[in-house]
XYZ file of C-alpha atoms in Angstrom:
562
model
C 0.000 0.000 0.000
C 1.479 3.554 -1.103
C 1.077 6.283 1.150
C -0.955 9.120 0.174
C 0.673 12.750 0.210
C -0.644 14.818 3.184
C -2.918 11.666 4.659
C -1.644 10.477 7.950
C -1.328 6.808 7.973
C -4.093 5.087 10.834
C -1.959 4.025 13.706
C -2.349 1.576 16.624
C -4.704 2.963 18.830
C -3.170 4.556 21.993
C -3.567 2.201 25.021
C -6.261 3.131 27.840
C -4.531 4.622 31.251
C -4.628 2.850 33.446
C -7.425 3.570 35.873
C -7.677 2.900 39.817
C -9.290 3.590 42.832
C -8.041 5.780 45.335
C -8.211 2.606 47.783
C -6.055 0.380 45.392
C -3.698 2.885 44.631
C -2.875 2.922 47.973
C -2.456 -0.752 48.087
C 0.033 -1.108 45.136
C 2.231 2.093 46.369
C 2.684 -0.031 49.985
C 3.273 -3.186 48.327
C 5.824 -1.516 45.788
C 7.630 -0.308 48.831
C 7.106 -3.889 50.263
C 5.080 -3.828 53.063
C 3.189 -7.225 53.744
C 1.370 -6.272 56.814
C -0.294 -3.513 58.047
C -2.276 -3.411 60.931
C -5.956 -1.416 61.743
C -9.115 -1.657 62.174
C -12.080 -1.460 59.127
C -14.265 1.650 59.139
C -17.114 3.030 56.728
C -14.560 5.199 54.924
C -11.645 3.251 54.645
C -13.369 0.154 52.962
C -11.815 0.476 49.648
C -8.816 0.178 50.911
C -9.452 -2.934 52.864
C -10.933 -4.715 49.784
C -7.794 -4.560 47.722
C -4.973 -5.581 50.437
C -5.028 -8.913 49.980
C -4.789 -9.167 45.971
C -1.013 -6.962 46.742
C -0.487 -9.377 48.999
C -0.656 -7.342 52.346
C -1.769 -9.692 55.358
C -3.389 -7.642 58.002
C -3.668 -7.952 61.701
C -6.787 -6.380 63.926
C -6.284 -4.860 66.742
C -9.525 -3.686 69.232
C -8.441 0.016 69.292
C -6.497 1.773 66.855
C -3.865 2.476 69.631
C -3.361 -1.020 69.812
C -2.924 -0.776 66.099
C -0.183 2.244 66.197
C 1.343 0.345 69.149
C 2.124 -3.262 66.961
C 3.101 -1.251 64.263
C 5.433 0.629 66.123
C 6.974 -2.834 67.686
C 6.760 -4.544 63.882
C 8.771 -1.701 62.615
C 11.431 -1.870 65.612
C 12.075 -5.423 64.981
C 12.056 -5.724 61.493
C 13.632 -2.502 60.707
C 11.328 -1.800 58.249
C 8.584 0.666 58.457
C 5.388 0.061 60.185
C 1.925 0.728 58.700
C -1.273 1.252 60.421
C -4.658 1.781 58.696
C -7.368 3.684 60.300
C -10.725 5.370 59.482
C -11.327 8.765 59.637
C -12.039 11.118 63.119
C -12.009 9.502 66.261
C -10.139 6.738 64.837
C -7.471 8.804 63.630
C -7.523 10.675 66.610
C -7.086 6.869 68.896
C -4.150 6.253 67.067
C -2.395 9.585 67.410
C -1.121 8.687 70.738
C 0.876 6.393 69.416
C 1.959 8.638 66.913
C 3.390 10.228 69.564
C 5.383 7.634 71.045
C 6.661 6.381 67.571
C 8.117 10.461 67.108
C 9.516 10.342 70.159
C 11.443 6.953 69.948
C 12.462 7.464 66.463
C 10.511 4.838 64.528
C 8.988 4.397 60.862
C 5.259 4.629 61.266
C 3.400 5.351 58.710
C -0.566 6.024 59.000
C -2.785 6.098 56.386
C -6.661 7.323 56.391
C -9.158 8.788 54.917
C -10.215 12.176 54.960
C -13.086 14.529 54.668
C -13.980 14.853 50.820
C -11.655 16.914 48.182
C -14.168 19.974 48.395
C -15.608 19.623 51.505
C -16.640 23.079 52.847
C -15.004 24.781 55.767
C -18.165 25.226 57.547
C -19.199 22.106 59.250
C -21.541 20.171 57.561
C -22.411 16.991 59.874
C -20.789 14.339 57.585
C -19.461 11.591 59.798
C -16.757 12.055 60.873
C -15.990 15.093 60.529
C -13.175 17.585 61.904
C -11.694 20.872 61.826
C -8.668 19.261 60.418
C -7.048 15.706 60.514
C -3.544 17.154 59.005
C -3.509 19.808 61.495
C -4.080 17.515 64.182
C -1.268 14.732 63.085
C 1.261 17.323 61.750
C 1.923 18.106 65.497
C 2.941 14.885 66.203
C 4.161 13.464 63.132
C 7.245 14.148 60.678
C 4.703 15.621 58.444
C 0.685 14.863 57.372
C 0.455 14.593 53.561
C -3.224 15.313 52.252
C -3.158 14.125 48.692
C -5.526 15.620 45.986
C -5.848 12.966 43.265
C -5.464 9.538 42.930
C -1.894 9.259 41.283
C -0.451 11.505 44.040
C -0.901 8.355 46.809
C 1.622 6.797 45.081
C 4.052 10.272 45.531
C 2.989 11.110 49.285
C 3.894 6.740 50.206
C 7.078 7.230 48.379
C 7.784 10.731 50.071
C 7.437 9.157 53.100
C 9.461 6.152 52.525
C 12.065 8.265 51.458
C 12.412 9.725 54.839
C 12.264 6.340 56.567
C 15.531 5.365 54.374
C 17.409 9.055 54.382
C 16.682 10.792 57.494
C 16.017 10.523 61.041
C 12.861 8.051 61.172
C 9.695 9.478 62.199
C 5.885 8.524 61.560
C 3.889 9.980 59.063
C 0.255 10.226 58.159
C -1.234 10.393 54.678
C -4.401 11.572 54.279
C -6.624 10.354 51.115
C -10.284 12.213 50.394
C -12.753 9.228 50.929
C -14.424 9.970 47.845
C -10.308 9.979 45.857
C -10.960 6.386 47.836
C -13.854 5.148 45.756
C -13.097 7.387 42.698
C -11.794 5.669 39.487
C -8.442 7.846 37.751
C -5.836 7.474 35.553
C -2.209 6.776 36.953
C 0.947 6.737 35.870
C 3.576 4.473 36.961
C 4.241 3.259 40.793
C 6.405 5.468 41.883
C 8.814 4.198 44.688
C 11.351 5.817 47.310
C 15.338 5.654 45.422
C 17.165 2.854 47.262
C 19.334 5.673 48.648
C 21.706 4.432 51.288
C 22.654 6.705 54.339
C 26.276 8.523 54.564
C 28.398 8.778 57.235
C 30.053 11.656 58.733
C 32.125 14.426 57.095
C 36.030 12.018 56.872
C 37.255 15.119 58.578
C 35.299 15.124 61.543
C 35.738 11.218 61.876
C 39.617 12.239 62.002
C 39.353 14.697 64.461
C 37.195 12.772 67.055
C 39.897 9.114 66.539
C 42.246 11.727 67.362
C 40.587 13.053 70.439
C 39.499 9.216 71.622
C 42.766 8.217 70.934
C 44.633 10.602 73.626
C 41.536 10.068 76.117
C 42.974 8.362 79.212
C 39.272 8.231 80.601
C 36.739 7.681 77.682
C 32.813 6.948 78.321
C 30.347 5.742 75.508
C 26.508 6.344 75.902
C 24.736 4.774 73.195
C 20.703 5.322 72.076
C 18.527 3.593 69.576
C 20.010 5.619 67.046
C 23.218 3.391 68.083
C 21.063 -0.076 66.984
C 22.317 -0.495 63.193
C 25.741 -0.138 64.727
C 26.312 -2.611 67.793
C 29.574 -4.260 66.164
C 31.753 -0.844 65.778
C 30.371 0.315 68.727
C 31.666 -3.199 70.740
C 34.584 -3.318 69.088
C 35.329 0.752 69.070
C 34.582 0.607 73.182
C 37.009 -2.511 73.591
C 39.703 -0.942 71.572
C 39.316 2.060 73.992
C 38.397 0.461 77.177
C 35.754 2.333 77.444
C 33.053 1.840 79.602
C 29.366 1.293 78.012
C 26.012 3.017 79.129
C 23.090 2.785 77.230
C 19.393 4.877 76.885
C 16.188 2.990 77.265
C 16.093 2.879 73.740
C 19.877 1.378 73.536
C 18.857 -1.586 75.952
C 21.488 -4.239 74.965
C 23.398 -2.814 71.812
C 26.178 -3.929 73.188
C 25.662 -7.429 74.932
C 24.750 -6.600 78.798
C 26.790 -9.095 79.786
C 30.169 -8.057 78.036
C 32.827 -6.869 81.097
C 32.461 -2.660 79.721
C 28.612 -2.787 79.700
C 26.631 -0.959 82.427
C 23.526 -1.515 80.590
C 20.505 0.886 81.288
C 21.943 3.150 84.056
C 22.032 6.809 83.358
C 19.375 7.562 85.749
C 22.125 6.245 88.473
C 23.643 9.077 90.154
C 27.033 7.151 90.443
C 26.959 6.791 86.623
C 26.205 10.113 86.102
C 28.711 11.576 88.368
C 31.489 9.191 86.545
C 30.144 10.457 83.417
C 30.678 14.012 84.258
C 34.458 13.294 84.813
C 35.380 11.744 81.712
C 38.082 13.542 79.887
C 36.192 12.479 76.462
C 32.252 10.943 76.049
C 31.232 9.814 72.623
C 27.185 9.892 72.512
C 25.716 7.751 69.638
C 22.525 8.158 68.598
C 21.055 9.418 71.849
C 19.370 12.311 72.619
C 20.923 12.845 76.365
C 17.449 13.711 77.387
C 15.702 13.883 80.551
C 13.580 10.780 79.828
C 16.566 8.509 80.210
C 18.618 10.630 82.505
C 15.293 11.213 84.828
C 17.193 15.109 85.744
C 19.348 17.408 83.704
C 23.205 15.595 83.331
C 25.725 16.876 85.122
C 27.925 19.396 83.279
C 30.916 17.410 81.340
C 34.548 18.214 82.107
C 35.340 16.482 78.709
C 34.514 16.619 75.169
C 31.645 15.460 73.632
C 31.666 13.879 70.598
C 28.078 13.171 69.338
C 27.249 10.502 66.272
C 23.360 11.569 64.911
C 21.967 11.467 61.630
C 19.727 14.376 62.988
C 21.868 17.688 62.686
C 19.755 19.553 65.488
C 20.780 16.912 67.819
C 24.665 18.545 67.802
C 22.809 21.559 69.313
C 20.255 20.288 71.449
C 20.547 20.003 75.391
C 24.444 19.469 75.193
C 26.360 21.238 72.641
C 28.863 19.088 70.382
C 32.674 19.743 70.686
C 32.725 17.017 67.371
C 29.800 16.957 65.592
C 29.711 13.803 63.907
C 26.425 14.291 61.524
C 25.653 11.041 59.172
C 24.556 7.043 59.690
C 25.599 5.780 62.575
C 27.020 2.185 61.515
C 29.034 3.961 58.239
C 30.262 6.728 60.778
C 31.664 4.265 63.802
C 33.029 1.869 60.701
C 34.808 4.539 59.758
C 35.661 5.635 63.054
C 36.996 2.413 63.891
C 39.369 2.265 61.450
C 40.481 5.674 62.165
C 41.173 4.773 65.605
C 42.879 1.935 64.792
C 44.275 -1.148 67.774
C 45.622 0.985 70.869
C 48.541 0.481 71.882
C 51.172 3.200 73.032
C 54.212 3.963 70.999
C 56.611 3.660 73.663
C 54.746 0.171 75.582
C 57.902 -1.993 74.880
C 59.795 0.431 76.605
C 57.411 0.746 79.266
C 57.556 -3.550 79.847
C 61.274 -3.575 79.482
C 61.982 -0.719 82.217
C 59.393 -1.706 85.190
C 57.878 -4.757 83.900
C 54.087 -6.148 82.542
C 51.357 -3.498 84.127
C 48.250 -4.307 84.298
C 46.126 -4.740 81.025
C 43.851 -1.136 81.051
C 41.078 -3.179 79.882
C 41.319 -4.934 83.194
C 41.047 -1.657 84.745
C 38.023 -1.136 82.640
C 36.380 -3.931 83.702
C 36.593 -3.589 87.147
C 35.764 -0.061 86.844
C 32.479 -1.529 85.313
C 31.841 -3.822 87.926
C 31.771 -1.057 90.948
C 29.910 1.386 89.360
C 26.913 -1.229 88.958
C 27.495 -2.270 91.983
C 27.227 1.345 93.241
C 23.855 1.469 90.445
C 22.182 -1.419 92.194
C 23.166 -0.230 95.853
C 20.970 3.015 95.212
C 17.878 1.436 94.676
C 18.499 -1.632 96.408
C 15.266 -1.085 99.114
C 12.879 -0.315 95.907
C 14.063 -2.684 93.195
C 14.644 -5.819 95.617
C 10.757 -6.813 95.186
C 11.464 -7.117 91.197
C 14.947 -8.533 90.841
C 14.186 -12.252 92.118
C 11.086 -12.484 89.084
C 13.327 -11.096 86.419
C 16.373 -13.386 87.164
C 13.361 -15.724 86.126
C 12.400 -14.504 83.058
C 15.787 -14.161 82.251
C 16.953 -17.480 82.638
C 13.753 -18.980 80.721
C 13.756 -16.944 77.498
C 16.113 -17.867 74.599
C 19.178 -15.672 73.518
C 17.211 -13.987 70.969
C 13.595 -13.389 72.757
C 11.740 -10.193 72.073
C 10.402 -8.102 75.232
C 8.016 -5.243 75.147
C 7.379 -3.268 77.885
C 5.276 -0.324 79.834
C 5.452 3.186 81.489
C 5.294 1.080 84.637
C 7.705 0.763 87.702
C 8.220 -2.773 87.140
C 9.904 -2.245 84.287
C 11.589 1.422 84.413
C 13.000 0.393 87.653
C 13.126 -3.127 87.198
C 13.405 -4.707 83.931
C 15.537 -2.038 81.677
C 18.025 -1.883 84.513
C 17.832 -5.292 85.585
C 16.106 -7.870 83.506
C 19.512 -9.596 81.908
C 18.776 -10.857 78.004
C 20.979 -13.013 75.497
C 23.310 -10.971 72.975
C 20.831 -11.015 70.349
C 17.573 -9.840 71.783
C 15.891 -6.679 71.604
C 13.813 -4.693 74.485
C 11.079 -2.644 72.871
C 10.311 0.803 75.573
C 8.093 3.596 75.242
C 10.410 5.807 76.455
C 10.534 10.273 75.812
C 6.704 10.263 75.379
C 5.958 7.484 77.915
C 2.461 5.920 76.774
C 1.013 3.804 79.239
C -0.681 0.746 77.245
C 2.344 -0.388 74.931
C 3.537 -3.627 76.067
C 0.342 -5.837 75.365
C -0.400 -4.417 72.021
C 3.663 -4.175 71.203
C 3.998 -8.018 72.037
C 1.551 -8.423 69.600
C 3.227 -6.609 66.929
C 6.304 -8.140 67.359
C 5.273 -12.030 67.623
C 3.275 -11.071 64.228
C 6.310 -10.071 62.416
C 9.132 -12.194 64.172
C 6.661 -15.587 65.115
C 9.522 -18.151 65.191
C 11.320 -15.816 68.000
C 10.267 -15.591 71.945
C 8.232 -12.541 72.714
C 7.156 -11.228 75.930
C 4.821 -8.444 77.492
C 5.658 -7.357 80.795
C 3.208 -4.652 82.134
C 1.830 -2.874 85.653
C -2.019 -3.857 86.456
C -2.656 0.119 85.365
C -1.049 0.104 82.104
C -2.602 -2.736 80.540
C -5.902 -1.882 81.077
C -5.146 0.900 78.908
C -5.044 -1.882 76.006
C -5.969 -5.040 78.055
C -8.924 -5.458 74.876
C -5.716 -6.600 73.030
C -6.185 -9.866 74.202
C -9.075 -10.982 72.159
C -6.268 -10.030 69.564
C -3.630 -12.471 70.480
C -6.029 -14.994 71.308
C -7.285 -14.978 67.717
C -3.573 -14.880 66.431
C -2.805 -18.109 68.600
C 0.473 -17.167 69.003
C 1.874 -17.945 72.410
C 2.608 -14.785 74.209
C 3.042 -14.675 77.944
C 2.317 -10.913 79.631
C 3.479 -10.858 82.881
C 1.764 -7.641 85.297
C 3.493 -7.102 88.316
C 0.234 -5.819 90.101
C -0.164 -3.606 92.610
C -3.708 -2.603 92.417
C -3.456 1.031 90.553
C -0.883 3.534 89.565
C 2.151 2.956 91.968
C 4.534 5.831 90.646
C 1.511 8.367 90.701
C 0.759 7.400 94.460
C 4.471 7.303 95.271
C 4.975 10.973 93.928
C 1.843 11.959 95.809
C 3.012 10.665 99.007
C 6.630 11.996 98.494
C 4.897 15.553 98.041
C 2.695 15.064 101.382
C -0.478 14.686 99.597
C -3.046 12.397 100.137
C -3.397 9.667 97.696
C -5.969 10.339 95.272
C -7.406 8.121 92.273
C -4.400 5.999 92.440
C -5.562 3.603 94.429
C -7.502 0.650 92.777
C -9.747 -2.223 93.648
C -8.044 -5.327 92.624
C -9.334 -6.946 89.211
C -9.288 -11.094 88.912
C -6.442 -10.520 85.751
C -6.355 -14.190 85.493
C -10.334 -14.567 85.515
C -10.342 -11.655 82.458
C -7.466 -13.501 80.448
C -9.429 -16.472 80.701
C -12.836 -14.618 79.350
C -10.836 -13.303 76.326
C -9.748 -16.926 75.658
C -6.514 -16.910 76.620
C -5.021 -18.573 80.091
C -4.700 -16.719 83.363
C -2.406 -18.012 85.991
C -1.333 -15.991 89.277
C 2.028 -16.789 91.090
C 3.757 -16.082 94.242
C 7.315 -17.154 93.737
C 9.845 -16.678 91.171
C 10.223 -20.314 90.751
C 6.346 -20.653 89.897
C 6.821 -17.769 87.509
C 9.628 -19.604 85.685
C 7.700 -22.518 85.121
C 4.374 -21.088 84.387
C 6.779 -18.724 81.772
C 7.972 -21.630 80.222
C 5.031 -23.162 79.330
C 3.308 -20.191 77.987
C 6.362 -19.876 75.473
C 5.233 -23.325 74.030
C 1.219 -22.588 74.450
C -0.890 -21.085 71.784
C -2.370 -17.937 72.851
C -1.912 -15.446 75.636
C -1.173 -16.284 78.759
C -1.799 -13.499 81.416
C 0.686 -14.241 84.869
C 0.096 -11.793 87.514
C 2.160 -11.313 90.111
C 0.429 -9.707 93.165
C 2.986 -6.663 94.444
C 2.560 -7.633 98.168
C 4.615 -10.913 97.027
C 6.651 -8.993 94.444
């Protein structure tokens, strides 16, 4: 066939767009980004969404209360590393889970939220849809990194990548996207997923590394503090702390980075006015990934004689509180590689002379070590009278869960006091905290979280009667998971640090005192065991059967035998 001067030839037709729902789009950007579990609770205007999780192949876990749901995610994201995702509906649901929103900004963790919204052009002036509120982005940009309001259905996929990008790049912190209900139901063309650039985190300036090995390497009396911030780099930080002798103390958050059990390691104990007065007279403290706040000092830190050389991917951290004499501003596990080798093996120039003149001295490590071993000892003397009732239960737990169990805990004296200090755990397990923000209700709703995404590992809730009621309705949860999970609630009928604080101040105790609820009786109604012991050997046992039992299994331990 000959072409025809000035007639276009017919050509294939164009393709259609490709056309979806607000609700879909949002399940293809999370499952481009590779989420495979998100966690919420089904509401009238988050249906759409619901309906296509499956076919992207995102399982989903539900909670009773949508803190419950911003709770596991916040645990799923701390052991997996990845982000966590929470689904709720619009209003009062969003509102439930903002709590937890709170806690995962505080702790530094990935948590994304999605919801609805009201529609794209809803009016200002109230109208009485269900629902409805001033603002939802208002509300959650106060607590979140940032609250993302899309306005078509092809931006979902630019907001979920936005915000993965932070989770990889920056200083994790939850964010909320917000998606019109009717972009939800509403059929559009989109263009391809889009997804966050693989982009790996840098470490700090080589300069800066130079200058702090230079200062650790002169320090005759060098302290490390490491955060959560310090996680992704436990091996430099071991191996940087044995090449200095360096004592280790750790945040809430930095609960067993380096092995609590290692000879430098005095675990949780900044709060310990020994530690902190040793802290103040090092000649050099390098802070990883902590935020040296009052949360995990419990009272402003005692000026520094030394330099302070702070690791943080946040740069406002080299400001904040205590002022940076090295700023160290990148990753933490490419900065402390690189610090490592900077540092290089310690040894003195002139040691052979030093042997050959007066003989072997005594290894500094050694010195270390036993420098270690007093100043817990000195931890542990301090609090003796009020953590005695604790210690004898978690040597039990201790010595029944596996090297690499999983423990979430509460706001609760029990564990503040008790476990993070305390409550010994194998090299390779992790302690989740609500620490900064302190949300009472985590642990229950955490455990569950964590046995979803880790179910071949240990996990187990340990919680104050007061604090799990805030989320005791997670139960029905982990009974339908039948998972086994053991919470054990030191109870001691109501809110023990509130009444202690009130009697300190001369005040008479007021609603802190609470009549006693049959824990065992409730765990039982929810379908799960309930078992109440009086001696750490009971709790051991009882422990170690839960571990193997499908289900929760709710073990209270009355305070008057605690």
């Amino acid at each position: 066939m000959t072409d025809t001067p000035g007639v276009v030839p017919d050509a294939a037709p164009a393709p259609d767009p490709l056309r979806l729902t607000g609700g879909e789009a949002v399940a293809r950007a999370l499952a481009a980004h590779g989420v495979t579990r998100a966690f919420g609770i089904p509401g009238t205007h988050n249906l759409e969404i619901y309906r296509h999780l499956a076919t992207y192949g995102i399982a989903h876990t539900a909670p009773r209360h949508e803190q419950g749901a911003g709770y596991a995610a916040d645990a799923h994201a701390r052991v997996t590393g990845e982000p966590g995702v929470a689904i709720t509906t619009t209003g009062p649901a969003l509102l439930n889970i903002a709590a937890a929103v709170g806690q995962a900004h505080s702790d530094s963790v990935p948590l994304l939220v999605v919801s609805p919204g009201m529609p794209l052009r809803h009016p200002r002036q109230a109208t009485g849809l269900l629902h409805e509120m001033p603002s939802q982005t208002e509300a959650l940009r106060n607590v979140a990194a940032f609250s993302h309001r899309v306005s078509s259905v092809d931006e979902i996929g630019v907001a979920v990548a936005r915000a993965f990008t932070l989770f990889r790049t920056e200083r994790p912190r939850p964010v909320h996207i917000e998606v019109p209900l009717d972009l939800l139901e509403a059929a559009e063309p989109v263009g391809r997923v889009r997804t966050a650039p693989p982009a790996g985190r840098r470490g700090a300036a080589p300069e800066s590394v130079e200058r702090a090995a230079a200062l650790l390497a002169r320090a005759e009396r060098p302290a490390l503090v490491l955060g959560g911030g310090a996680r992704g780099a436990a091996g430099p930080c071991r191996v940087l702390a044995e090449r200095l002798g360096a004592p280790v103390v750790t945040t809430a958050n930095g609960k067993n980075v380096v092995d609590e059990r290692h000879p430098l390691a005095l675990g949780v104990s900044l709060h310990s006015p020994a530690v902190q007065k040793w802290l103040a007279t090092r000649d050099v403290v390098l802070a990883i990934g902590t935020e040296l706040a009052e949360s995990d000092l419990w009272s402003e830190l005692p000026p520094l004689q030394g330099r302070l050389i702070r690791v943080d991917i946040d740069p406002a951290q080299m400001y904040a509180r205590h002022v940076a004499d090295v700023p160290l501003v990148g990753d933490a596990a490419a900065t402390l590689d690189a610090l490592v080798e900077a540092v290089g093996p310690r040894r003195p120039a002139d040691e052979d002379a030093l042997v050959e003149a007066v003989g072997p001295r005594r290894p500094a490590d050694e010195d270390a070590h036993d420098e270690t071993a007093t100043l817990k000892a000195a931890r542990d003397d301090e609090t003796h009278r009020r953590d005695a009732r604790w210690l004898p239960y978690l040597e039990a737990i201790g010595t029944t869960l596996a090297p690499d169990a999983v423990v979430t805990s509460d706001s609760a004296q029990c564990c503040y006091y008790g476990a993070l200090p305390h409550l010994a755990l194998g090299p390779d397990a992790r302690y989740l905290h609500p620490t900064g923000f302190g949300t009472l209700g985590y642990a229950l709703p955490a455990a569950i979280g964590a046995k979803a995404a880790r179910p071949d590992r240990q996990v187990v809730a340990i919680s104050g009667d007061g604090g799990l009621q805030f989320t005791i309705q997670e139960l029905a949860t982990a009974t339908e998971l039948r998972l086994p999970l053991p919470v054990v609630v030191f109870d001691n009928a109501g809110y023990g640090e509130i009444r202690d604080e009130m009697a300190a101040r001369g005040d008479q105790p007021v609603a802190v005192d609470h009549a006693r609820v049959d824990l065992s009786a409730l765990a039982r109604a929810y379908g799960g065991r309930g078992v109440t012991v009086h001696a750490p050997g009971e709790l051991a046992a009882v422990l170690a059967r839960a571990l193997t039992t499908p289900g929760p299994t709710l073990i209270t331990v009355p305070e008057e035998t605690a």
